[in-house]
PDB file of N, CA and C in Angstrom:
ATOM      1  N   MET A  25     127.183  90.311  83.250  1.00 82.00           N
ATOM      2  CA  MET A  25     128.128  89.262  83.572  1.00 82.00           C
ATOM      3  C   MET A  25     128.128  89.054  85.080  1.00 82.00           C
ATOM      4  N   SER A  26     128.226  87.803  85.492  1.00 88.00           N
ATOM      5  CA  SER A  26     128.231  87.469  86.906  1.00 88.00           C
ATOM      6  C   SER A  26     129.392  86.527  87.200  1.00 88.00           C
ATOM      7  N   THR A  27     130.146  86.844  88.254  1.00 90.00           N
ATOM      8  CA  THR A  27     131.239  85.994  88.706  1.00 90.00           C
ATOM      9  C   THR A  27     131.119  85.858  90.224  1.00 90.00           C
ATOM     10  N   THR A  28     131.956  85.030  90.803  1.00 89.00           N
ATOM     11  CA  THR A  28     131.967  84.880  92.253  1.00 89.00           C
ATOM     12  C   THR A  28     133.387  85.126  92.757  1.00 89.00           C
ATOM     13  N   VAL A  29     133.492  85.966  93.796  1.00 92.00           N
ATOM     14  CA  VAL A  29     134.770  86.290  94.407  1.00 92.00           C
ATOM     15  C   VAL A  29     134.618  86.075  95.915  1.00 92.00           C
ATOM     16  N   ASN A  30     135.363  85.118  96.462  1.00 91.00           N
ATOM     17  CA  ASN A  30     135.302  84.825  97.898  1.00 91.00           C
ATOM     18  C   ASN A  30     133.874  84.605  98.395  1.00 91.00           C
ATOM     19  N   GLY A  31     133.071  83.897  97.606  1.00 91.00           N
ATOM     20  CA  GLY A  31     131.698  83.589  97.990  1.00 91.00           C
ATOM     21  C   GLY A  31     130.704  84.712  97.769  1.00 91.00           C
ATOM     22  N   ILE A  32     131.160  85.812  97.193  1.00 94.00           N
ATOM     23  CA  ILE A  32     130.293  86.958  96.909  1.00 94.00           C
ATOM     24  C   ILE A  32     130.015  86.995  95.415  1.00 94.00           C
ATOM     25  N   ARG A  33     128.743  87.038  95.047  1.00 94.00           N
ATOM     26  CA  ARG A  33     128.416  87.153  93.630  1.00 94.00           C
ATOM     27  C   ARG A  33     128.642  88.591  93.188  1.00 94.00           C
ATOM     28  N   VAL A  34     129.399  88.763  92.120  1.00 96.00           N
ATOM     29  CA  VAL A  34     129.665  90.090  91.552  1.00 96.00           C
ATOM     30  C   VAL A  34     128.943  90.161  90.212  1.00 96.00           C
ATOM     31  N   VAL A  35     128.007  91.092  90.130  1.00 96.00           N
ATOM     32  CA  VAL A  35     127.254  91.310  88.900  1.00 96.00           C
ATOM     33  C   VAL A  35     127.779  92.600  88.278  1.00 96.00           C
ATOM     34  N   THR A  36     128.381  92.483  87.091  1.00 97.00           N
ATOM     35  CA  THR A  36     128.943  93.640  86.406  1.00 97.00           C
ATOM     36  C   THR A  36     127.971  94.087  85.322  1.00 97.00           C
ATOM     37  N   LEU A  37     127.545  95.339  85.408  1.00 96.00           N
ATOM     38  CA  LEU A  37     126.576  95.886  84.466  1.00 96.00           C
ATOM     39  C   LEU A  37     127.254  96.883  83.542  1.00 96.00           C
ATOM     40  N   THR A  38     126.714  97.007  82.336  1.00 95.00           N
ATOM     41  CA  THR A  38     127.217  97.980  81.366  1.00 95.00           C
ATOM     42  C   THR A  38     126.043  98.683  80.703  1.00 95.00           C
ATOM     43  N   GLY A  39     126.290  99.903  80.260  1.00 96.00           N
ATOM     44  CA  GLY A  39     125.275 100.637  79.507  1.00 96.00           C
ATOM     45  C   GLY A  39     124.213 101.262  80.381  1.00 96.00           C
ATOM     46  N   GLU A  40     122.963 101.131  79.961  1.00 96.00           N
ATOM     47  CA  GLU A  40     121.844 101.779  80.631  1.00 96.00           C
ATOM     48  C   GLU A  40     121.004 100.775  81.411  1.00 96.00           C
ATOM     49  N   ILE A  41     120.523 101.229  82.570  1.00 95.00           N
ATOM     50  CA  ILE A  41     119.570 100.445  83.353  1.00 95.00           C
ATOM     51  C   ILE A  41     118.245 101.190  83.264  1.00 95.00           C
ATOM     52  N   ASP A  42     117.294 100.583  82.563  1.00 94.00           N
ATOM     53  CA  ASP A  42     115.983 101.205  82.395  1.00 94.00           C
ATOM     54  C   ASP A  42     114.932 100.113  82.235  1.00 94.00           C
ATOM     55  N   HIS A  43     113.729 100.489  81.831  1.00 92.00           N
ATOM     56  CA  HIS A  43     112.652  99.496  81.730  1.00 92.00           C
ATOM     57  C   HIS A  43     112.940  98.421  80.680  1.00 92.00           C
ATOM     58  N   HIS A  44     113.817  98.702  79.730  1.00 94.00           N
ATOM     59  CA  HIS A  44     114.165  97.708  78.716  1.00 94.00           C
ATOM     60  C   HIS A  44     115.109  96.634  79.258  1.00 94.00           C
ATOM     61  N   THR A  45     115.931  96.988  80.220  1.00 93.00           N
ATOM     62  CA  THR A  45     116.929  96.051  80.758  1.00 93.00           C
ATOM     63  C   THR A  45     116.556  95.537  82.145  1.00 93.00           C
ATOM     64  N   GLY A  46     115.441  95.987  82.677  1.00 92.00           N
ATOM     65  CA  GLY A  46     115.040  95.648  84.036  1.00 92.00           C
ATOM     66  C   GLY A  46     114.902  94.162  84.312  1.00 92.00           C
ATOM     67  N   ASP A  47     114.271  93.426  83.411  1.00 93.00           N
ATOM     68  CA  ASP A  47     114.087  91.983  83.642  1.00 93.00           C
ATOM     69  C   ASP A  47     115.422  91.257  83.715  1.00 93.00           C
ATOM     70  N   THR A  48     116.348  91.627  82.864  1.00 93.00           N
ATOM     71  CA  THR A  48     117.677  91.004  82.876  1.00 93.00           C
ATOM     72  C   THR A  48     118.371  91.283  84.209  1.00 93.00           C
ATOM     73  N   LEU A  49     118.283  92.519  84.688  1.00 94.00           N
ATOM     74  CA  LEU A  49     118.886  92.881  85.967  1.00 94.00           C
ATOM     75  C   LEU A  49     118.223  92.119  87.106  1.00 94.00           C
ATOM     76  N   ARG A  50     116.915  92.055  87.102  1.00 94.00           N
ATOM     77  CA  ARG A  50     116.174  91.341  88.147  1.00 94.00           C
ATOM     78  C   ARG A  50     116.629  89.879  88.215  1.00 94.00           C
ATOM     79  N   GLN A  51     116.771  89.238  87.069  1.00 93.00           N
ATOM     80  CA  GLN A  51     117.225  87.839  87.028  1.00 93.00           C
ATOM     81  C   GLN A  51     118.660  87.718  87.526  1.00 93.00           C
ATOM     82  N   ALA A  52     119.518  88.665  87.174  1.00 92.00           N
ATOM     83  CA  ALA A  52     120.919  88.623  87.599  1.00 92.00           C
ATOM     84  C   ALA A  52     121.053  88.756  89.111  1.00 92.00           C
ATOM     85  N   LEU A  53     120.124  89.460  89.747  1.00 93.00           N
ATOM     86  CA  LEU A  53     120.178  89.668  91.188  1.00 93.00           C
ATOM     87  C   LEU A  53     119.457  88.584  91.982  1.00 93.00           C
ATOM     88  N   ASP A  54     118.796  87.674  91.297  1.00 91.00           N
ATOM     89  CA  ASP A  54     118.058  86.609  91.980  1.00 91.00           C
ATOM     90  C   ASP A  54     119.024  85.651  92.673  1.00 91.00           C
ATOM     91  N   ALA A  55     118.937  85.608  93.979  1.00 85.00           N
ATOM     92  CA  ALA A  55     119.786  84.714  94.770  1.00 85.00           C
ATOM     93  C   ALA A  55     118.920  83.821  95.642  1.00 85.00           C
ATOM     94  N   SER A  56     117.736  83.484  95.137  1.00 80.00           N
ATOM     95  CA  SER A  56     116.765  82.740  95.937  1.00 80.00           C
ATOM     96  C   SER A  56     117.226  81.336  96.322  1.00 80.00           C
ATOM     97  N   HIS A  57     118.205  80.797  95.626  1.00 84.00           N
ATOM     98  CA  HIS A  57     118.675  79.444  95.936  1.00 84.00           C
ATOM     99  C   HIS A  57     120.008  79.455  96.672  1.00 84.00           C
ATOM    100  N   THR A  58     120.376  80.612  97.229  1.00 85.00           N
ATOM    101  CA  THR A  58     121.659  80.752  97.898  1.00 85.00           C
ATOM    102  C   THR A  58     121.437  81.099  99.366  1.00 85.00           C
ATOM    103  N   PRO A  59     121.980  80.308 100.288  1.00 88.00           N
ATOM    104  CA  PRO A  59     121.863  80.685 101.696  1.00 88.00           C
ATOM    105  C   PRO A  59     122.757  81.885 102.001  1.00 88.00           C
ATOM    106  N   ARG A  60     122.268  82.825 102.788  1.00 91.00           N
ATOM    107  CA  ARG A  60     122.991  84.047 103.158  1.00 91.00           C
ATOM    108  C   ARG A  60     123.666  84.694 101.941  1.00 91.00           C
ATOM    109  N   PRO A  61     122.884  85.042 100.931  1.00 94.00           N
ATOM    110  CA  PRO A  61     123.460  85.576  99.684  1.00 94.00           C
ATOM    111  C   PRO A  61     124.100  86.948  99.866  1.00 94.00           C
ATOM    112  N   ARG A  62     125.257  87.090  99.285  1.00 96.00           N
ATOM    113  CA  ARG A  62     125.964  88.375  99.274  1.00 96.00           C
ATOM    114  C   ARG A  62     126.208  88.731  97.814  1.00 96.00           C
ATOM    115  N   VAL A  63     125.754  89.932  97.444  1.00 96.00           N
ATOM    116  CA  VAL A  63     125.827  90.352  96.047  1.00 96.00           C
ATOM    117  C   VAL A  63     126.397  91.770  95.964  1.00 96.00           C
ATOM    118  N   VAL A  64     127.373  91.935  95.091  1.00 97.00           N
ATOM    119  CA  VAL A  64     127.918  93.254  94.773  1.00 97.00           C
ATOM    120  C   VAL A  64     127.590  93.542  93.315  1.00 97.00           C
ATOM    121  N   VAL A  65     127.029  94.712  93.067  1.00 98.00           N
ATOM    122  CA  VAL A  65     126.743  95.140  91.699  1.00 98.00           C
ATOM    123  C   VAL A  65     127.777  96.188  91.313  1.00 98.00           C
ATOM    124  N   ASP A  66     128.592  95.850  90.319  1.00 98.00           N
ATOM    125  CA  ASP A  66     129.630  96.750  89.822  1.00 98.00           C
ATOM    126  C   ASP A  66     128.996  97.671  88.777  1.00 98.00           C
ATOM    127  N   LEU A  67     128.913  98.946  89.105  1.00 98.00           N
ATOM    128  CA  LEU A  67     128.229  99.918  88.253  1.00 98.00           C
ATOM    129  C   LEU A  67     129.177 100.806  87.455  1.00 98.00           C
ATOM    130  N   HIS A  68     130.467 100.523  87.462  1.00 96.00           N
ATOM    131  CA  HIS A  68     131.417 101.470  86.866  1.00 96.00           C
ATOM    132  C   HIS A  68     131.229 101.687  85.364  1.00 96.00           C
ATOM    133  N   GLN A  69     130.546 100.764  84.673  1.00 97.00           N
ATOM    134  CA  GLN A  69     130.319 100.932  83.238  1.00 97.00           C
ATOM    135  C   GLN A  69     128.879 101.334  82.910  1.00 97.00           C
ATOM    136  N   VAL A  70     128.107 101.656  83.936  1.00 97.00           N
ATOM    137  CA  VAL A  70     126.713 102.068  83.722  1.00 97.00           C
ATOM    138  C   VAL A  70     126.679 103.567  83.438  1.00 97.00           C
ATOM    139  N   THR A  71     126.030 103.929  82.341  1.00 96.00           N
ATOM    140  CA  THR A  71     125.999 105.322  81.916  1.00 96.00           C
ATOM    141  C   THR A  71     124.705 106.038  82.291  1.00 96.00           C
ATOM    142  N   PHE A  72     123.650 105.275  82.589  1.00 95.00           N
ATOM    143  CA  PHE A  72     122.346 105.870  82.891  1.00 95.00           C
ATOM    144  C   PHE A  72     121.535 104.881  83.704  1.00 95.00           C
ATOM    145  N   MET A  73     120.742 105.403  84.649  1.00 95.00           N
ATOM    146  CA  MET A  73     119.821 104.548  85.394  1.00 95.00           C
ATOM    147  C   MET A  73     118.564 105.346  85.704  1.00 95.00           C
ATOM    148  N   ASP A  74     117.410 104.752  85.418  1.00 93.00           N
ATOM    149  CA  ASP A  74     116.151 105.420  85.735  1.00 93.00           C
ATOM    150  C   ASP A  74     115.497 104.741  86.939  1.00 93.00           C
ATOM    151  N   SER A  75     114.256 105.085  87.207  1.00 93.00           N
ATOM    152  CA  SER A  75     113.556 104.563  88.384  1.00 93.00           C
ATOM    153  C   SER A  75     113.383 103.047  88.348  1.00 93.00           C
ATOM    154  N   SER A  76     113.418 102.450  87.163  1.00 94.00           N
ATOM    155  CA  SER A  76     113.322 100.984  87.072  1.00 94.00           C
ATOM    156  C   SER A  76     114.471 100.339  87.823  1.00 94.00           C
ATOM    157  N   GLY A  77     115.665 100.835  87.595  1.00 95.00           N
ATOM    158  CA  GLY A  77     116.844 100.306  88.284  1.00 95.00           C
ATOM    159  C   GLY A  77     116.773 100.531  89.778  1.00 95.00           C
ATOM    160  N   ILE A  78     116.347 101.731  90.178  1.00 95.00           N
ATOM    161  CA  ILE A  78     116.209 102.055  91.600  1.00 95.00           C
ATOM    162  C   ILE A  78     115.271 101.048  92.267  1.00 95.00           C
ATOM    163  N   ASN A  79     114.113 100.831  91.670  1.00 96.00           N
ATOM    164  CA  ASN A  79     113.125  99.911  92.245  1.00 96.00           C
ATOM    165  C   ASN A  79     113.647  98.484  92.314  1.00 96.00           C
ATOM    166  N   ILE A  80     114.372  98.051  91.309  1.00 96.00           N
ATOM    167  CA  ILE A  80     114.933  96.698  91.310  1.00 96.00           C
ATOM    168  C   ILE A  80     115.975  96.556  92.409  1.00 96.00           C
ATOM    169  N   PHE A  81     116.833  97.550  92.570  1.00 97.00           N
ATOM    170  CA  PHE A  81     117.839  97.486  93.627  1.00 97.00           C
ATOM    171  C   PHE A  81     117.204  97.481  95.019  1.00 97.00           C
ATOM    172  N   ILE A  82     116.164  98.292  95.215  1.00 97.00           N
ATOM    173  CA  ILE A  82     115.494  98.318  96.517  1.00 97.00           C
ATOM    174  C   ILE A  82     114.836  96.966  96.806  1.00 97.00           C
ATOM    175  N   ALA A  83     114.155  96.392  95.816  1.00 96.00           N
ATOM    176  CA  ALA A  83     113.524  95.081  96.001  1.00 96.00           C
ATOM    177  C   ALA A  83     114.572  94.011  96.286  1.00 96.00           C
ATOM    178  N   ALA A  84     115.682  94.038  95.553  1.00 96.00           N
ATOM    179  CA  ALA A  84     116.749  93.050  95.764  1.00 96.00           C
ATOM    180  C   ALA A  84     117.364  93.219  97.150  1.00 96.00           C
ATOM    181  N   HIS A  85     117.552  94.461  97.583  1.00 97.00           N
ATOM    182  CA  HIS A  85     118.093  94.729  98.917  1.00 97.00           C
ATOM    183  C   HIS A  85     117.201  94.084  99.982  1.00 97.00           C
ATOM    184  N   HIS A  86     115.895  94.287  99.876  1.00 96.00           N
ATOM    185  CA  HIS A  86     114.969  93.717 100.855  1.00 96.00           C
ATOM    186  C   HIS A  86     114.987  92.192 100.815  1.00 96.00           C
ATOM    187  N   THR A  87     114.968  91.624  99.624  1.00 95.00           N
ATOM    188  CA  THR A  87     114.971  90.171  99.472  1.00 95.00           C
ATOM    189  C   THR A  87     116.250  89.563 100.039  1.00 95.00           C
ATOM    190  N   LEU A  88     117.394  90.143  99.708  1.00 96.00           N
ATOM    191  CA  LEU A  88     118.663  89.620 100.192  1.00 96.00           C
ATOM    192  C   LEU A  88     118.793  89.789 101.702  1.00 96.00           C
ATOM    193  N   SER A  89     118.322  90.909 102.231  1.00 96.00           N
ATOM    194  CA  SER A  89     118.375  91.135 103.677  1.00 96.00           C
ATOM    195  C   SER A  89     117.504  90.129 104.423  1.00 96.00           C
ATOM    196  N   GLU A  90     116.325  89.841 103.879  1.00 94.00           N
ATOM    197  CA  GLU A  90     115.430  88.858 104.501  1.00 94.00           C
ATOM    198  C   GLU A  90     116.044  87.464 104.500  1.00 94.00           C
ATOM    199  N   ALA A  91     116.938  87.196 103.545  1.00 94.00           N
ATOM    200  CA  ALA A  91     117.613  85.892 103.460  1.00 94.00           C
ATOM    201  C   ALA A  91     118.922  85.909 104.253  1.00 94.00           C
ATOM    202  N   ASP A  92     119.091  86.933 105.113  1.00 95.00           N
ATOM    203  CA  ASP A  92     120.285  87.086 105.942  1.00 95.00           C
ATOM    204  C   ASP A  92     121.531  87.339 105.100  1.00 95.00           C
ATOM    205  N   GLY A  93     121.346  88.013 103.974  1.00 95.00           N
ATOM    206  CA  GLY A  93     122.464  88.376 103.100  1.00 95.00           C
ATOM    207  C   GLY A  93     122.522  89.878 102.944  1.00 95.00           C
ATOM    208  N   TRP A  94     123.193  90.348 101.899  1.00 96.00           N
ATOM    209  CA  TRP A  94     123.269  91.781 101.650  1.00 96.00           C
ATOM    210  C   TRP A  94     123.528  92.093 100.183  1.00 96.00           C
ATOM    211  N   LEU A  95     123.273  93.355  99.858  1.00 97.00           N
ATOM    212  CA  LEU A  95     123.532  93.906  98.531  1.00 97.00           C
ATOM    213  C   LEU A  95     124.402  95.135  98.709  1.00 97.00           C
ATOM    214  N   ARG A  96     125.442  95.254  97.894  1.00 98.00           N
ATOM    215  CA  ARG A  96     126.275  96.452  97.851  1.00 98.00           C
ATOM    216  C   ARG A  96     126.378  96.922  96.412  1.00 98.00           C
ATOM    217  N   LEU A  97     126.403  98.225  96.243  1.00 98.00           N
ATOM    218  CA  LEU A  97     126.605  98.822  94.928  1.00 98.00           C
ATOM    219  C   LEU A  97     128.015  99.384  94.889  1.00 98.00           C
ATOM    220  N   ALA A  98     128.742  99.077  93.812  1.00 98.00           N
ATOM    221  CA  ALA A  98     130.150  99.463  93.718  1.00 98.00           C
ATOM    222  C   ALA A  98     130.410 100.361  92.519  1.00 98.00           C
ATOM    223  N   ALA A  99     131.244 101.356  92.743  1.00 97.00           N
ATOM    224  CA  ALA A  99     131.821 102.204  91.691  1.00 97.00           C
ATOM    225  C   ALA A  99     130.807 102.874  90.765  1.00 97.00           C
ATOM    226  N   PRO A 100     129.731 103.454  91.334  1.00 97.00           N
ATOM    227  CA  PRO A 100     128.811 104.155  90.440  1.00 97.00           C
ATOM    228  C   PRO A 100     129.467 105.408  89.872  1.00 97.00           C
ATOM    229  N   GLY A 101     129.216 105.666  88.604  1.00 95.00           N
ATOM    230  CA  GLY A 101     129.705 106.884  87.976  1.00 95.00           C
ATOM    231  C   GLY A 101     128.963 108.091  88.539  1.00 95.00           C
ATOM    232  N   GLU A 102     129.419 109.269  88.157  1.00 94.00           N
ATOM    233  CA  GLU A 102     128.860 110.504  88.710  1.00 94.00           C
ATOM    234  C   GLU A 102     127.356 110.638  88.497  1.00 94.00           C
ATOM    235  N   SER A 103     126.870 110.383  87.290  1.00 93.00           N
ATOM    236  CA  SER A 103     125.436 110.558  87.019  1.00 93.00           C
ATOM    237  C   SER A 103     124.602 109.507  87.743  1.00 93.00           C
ATOM    238  N   VAL A 104     125.100 108.277  87.820  1.00 95.00           N
ATOM    239  CA  VAL A 104     124.364 107.221  88.531  1.00 95.00           C
ATOM    240  C   VAL A 104     124.360 107.518  90.031  1.00 95.00           C
ATOM    241  N   MET A 105     125.491 107.954  90.573  1.00 95.00           N
ATOM    242  CA  MET A 105     125.557 108.283  91.993  1.00 95.00           C
ATOM    243  C   MET A 105     124.627 109.439  92.327  1.00 95.00           C
ATOM    244  N   ARG A 106     124.539 110.410  91.433  1.00 94.00           N
ATOM    245  CA  ARG A 106     123.612 111.533  91.652  1.00 94.00           C
ATOM    246  C   ARG A 106     122.183 111.016  91.757  1.00 94.00           C
ATOM    247  N   THR A 107     121.805 110.089  90.885  1.00 93.00           N
ATOM    248  CA  THR A 107     120.466 109.500  90.944  1.00 93.00           C
ATOM    249  C   THR A 107     120.262 108.771  92.263  1.00 93.00           C
ATOM    250  N   LEU A 108     121.250 107.993  92.689  1.00 95.00           N
ATOM    251  CA  LEU A 108     121.152 107.268  93.957  1.00 95.00           C
ATOM    252  C   LEU A 108     121.014 108.243  95.131  1.00 95.00           C
ATOM    253  N   ASN A 109     121.748 109.345  95.088  1.00 95.00           N
ATOM    254  CA  ASN A 109     121.677 110.376  96.142  1.00 95.00           C
ATOM    255  C   ASN A 109     120.320 111.066  96.175  1.00 95.00           C
ATOM    256  N   ILE A 110     119.829 111.451  95.023  1.00 94.00           N
ATOM    257  CA  ILE A 110     118.583 112.211  94.942  1.00 94.00           C
ATOM    258  C   ILE A 110     117.430 111.443  95.570  1.00 94.00           C
ATOM    259  N   VAL A 111     117.348 110.141  95.288  1.00 94.00           N
ATOM    260  CA  VAL A 111     116.230 109.359  95.814  1.00 94.00           C
ATOM    261  C   VAL A 111     116.547 108.695  97.158  1.00 94.00           C
ATOM    262  N   GLY A 112     117.778 108.867  97.633  1.00 95.00           N
ATOM    263  CA  GLY A 112     118.136 108.349  98.953  1.00 95.00           C
ATOM    264  C   GLY A 112     118.511 106.883  99.006  1.00 95.00           C
ATOM    265  N   VAL A 113     118.716 106.266  97.862  1.00 94.00           N
ATOM    266  CA  VAL A 113     119.083 104.846  97.849  1.00 94.00           C
ATOM    267  C   VAL A 113     120.426 104.628  98.544  1.00 94.00           C
ATOM    268  N   ASP A 114     121.305 105.614  98.449  1.00 93.00           N
ATOM    269  CA  ASP A 114     122.623 105.471  99.073  1.00 93.00           C
ATOM    270  C   ASP A 114     122.547 105.412 100.598  1.00 93.00           C
ATOM    271  N   THR A 115     121.414 105.806 101.181  1.00 95.00           N
ATOM    272  CA  THR A 115     121.245 105.681 102.627  1.00 95.00           C
ATOM    273  C   THR A 115     120.628 104.334 103.004  1.00 95.00           C
ATOM    274  N   LEU A 116     120.041 103.656 102.040  1.00 96.00           N
ATOM    275  CA  LEU A 116     119.416 102.355 102.271  1.00 96.00           C
ATOM    276  C   LEU A 116     120.355 101.213 101.905  1.00 96.00           C
ATOM    277  N   ILE A 117     121.013 101.342 100.765  1.00 97.00           N
ATOM    278  CA  ILE A 117     121.895 100.299 100.246  1.00 97.00           C
ATOM    279  C   ILE A 117     123.332 100.783 100.350  1.00 97.00           C
ATOM    280  N   ASP A 118     124.192  99.914 100.812  1.00 96.00           N
ATOM    281  CA  ASP A 118     125.606 100.228 100.972  1.00 96.00           C
ATOM    282  C   ASP A 118     126.239 100.495  99.606  1.00 96.00           C
ATOM    283  N   CYS A 119     126.716 101.724  99.393  1.00 97.00           N
ATOM    284  CA  CYS A 119     127.374 102.114  98.144  1.00 97.00           C
ATOM    285  C   CYS A 119     128.843 102.365  98.436  1.00 97.00           C
ATOM    286  N   ARG A 120     129.718 101.737  97.659  1.00 97.00           N
ATOM    287  CA  ARG A 120     131.160 101.903  97.848  1.00 97.00           C
ATOM    288  C   ARG A 120     131.775 102.503  96.592  1.00 97.00           C
ATOM    289  N   GLU A 121     132.857 103.245  96.775  1.00 96.00           N
ATOM    290  CA  GLU A 121     133.503 103.925  95.651  1.00 96.00           C
ATOM    291  C   GLU A 121     134.160 102.972  94.672  1.00 96.00           C
ATOM    292  N   THR A 122     134.636 101.828  95.163  1.00 97.00           N
ATOM    293  CA  THR A 122     135.334 100.873  94.286  1.00 97.00           C
ATOM    294  C   THR A 122     134.807  99.464  94.501  1.00 97.00           C
ATOM    295  N   LEU A 123     135.051  98.614  93.528  1.00 96.00           N
ATOM    296  CA  LEU A 123     134.685  97.212  93.650  1.00 96.00           C
ATOM    297  C   LEU A 123     135.461  96.569  94.796  1.00 96.00           C
ATOM    298  N   ARG A 124     136.720  96.905  94.906  1.00 96.00           N
ATOM    299  CA  ARG A 124     137.552  96.337  95.976  1.00 96.00           C
ATOM    300  C   ARG A 124     136.972  96.648  97.346  1.00 96.00           C
ATOM    301  N   GLN A 125     136.522  97.888  97.555  1.00 97.00           N
ATOM    302  CA  GLN A 125     135.905  98.268  98.824  1.00 97.00           C
ATOM    303  C   GLN A 125     134.612  97.488  99.063  1.00 97.00           C
ATOM    304  N   ALA A 126     133.834  97.312  98.011  1.00 97.00           N
ATOM    305  CA  ALA A 126     132.556  96.605  98.141  1.00 97.00           C
ATOM    306  C   ALA A 126     132.751  95.134  98.484  1.00 97.00           C
ATOM    307  N   LEU A 127     133.858  94.558  98.050  1.00 96.00           N
ATOM    308  CA  LEU A 127     134.135  93.144  98.348  1.00 96.00           C
ATOM    309  C   LEU A 127     134.723  92.955  99.749  1.00 96.00           C
ATOM    310  N   GLY A 128     135.182  94.034 100.368  1.00 90.00           N
ATOM    311  CA  GLY A 128     135.752  93.944 101.706  1.00 90.00           C
ATOM    312  C   GLY A 128     134.671  93.967 102.768  1.00 90.00           C
ATOM    313  N   ASP A 129     135.083  93.815 104.015  1.00 68.00           N
ATOM    314  CA  ASP A 129     134.104  93.877 105.123  1.00 68.00           C
ATOM    315  C   ASP A 129     133.880  95.288 105.498  1.00 68.00           C
TER     316      ASP A 129
END
């Protein structure tokens, strides 16, 4: 599901992020027609994420940054945050504890 809050696209994900759901996620993060795109991905309902999700988030981060925008990840659960920590994505992409924090400056 995707909504817009104060000009920021909020993509809310549920369930698992893996090679089966990767194309859907990639399309949801596509902001190629938006000037200075800002995207927050709400992960609070995600139960699992594999390397497919990591790679998609890294690619989206680079694409959005090149367009003078940004990507933030919000409210990852414990297992998803552990995955982000292990591979260092949390040092590349801004991760916030809550959606509210991710929508703020």
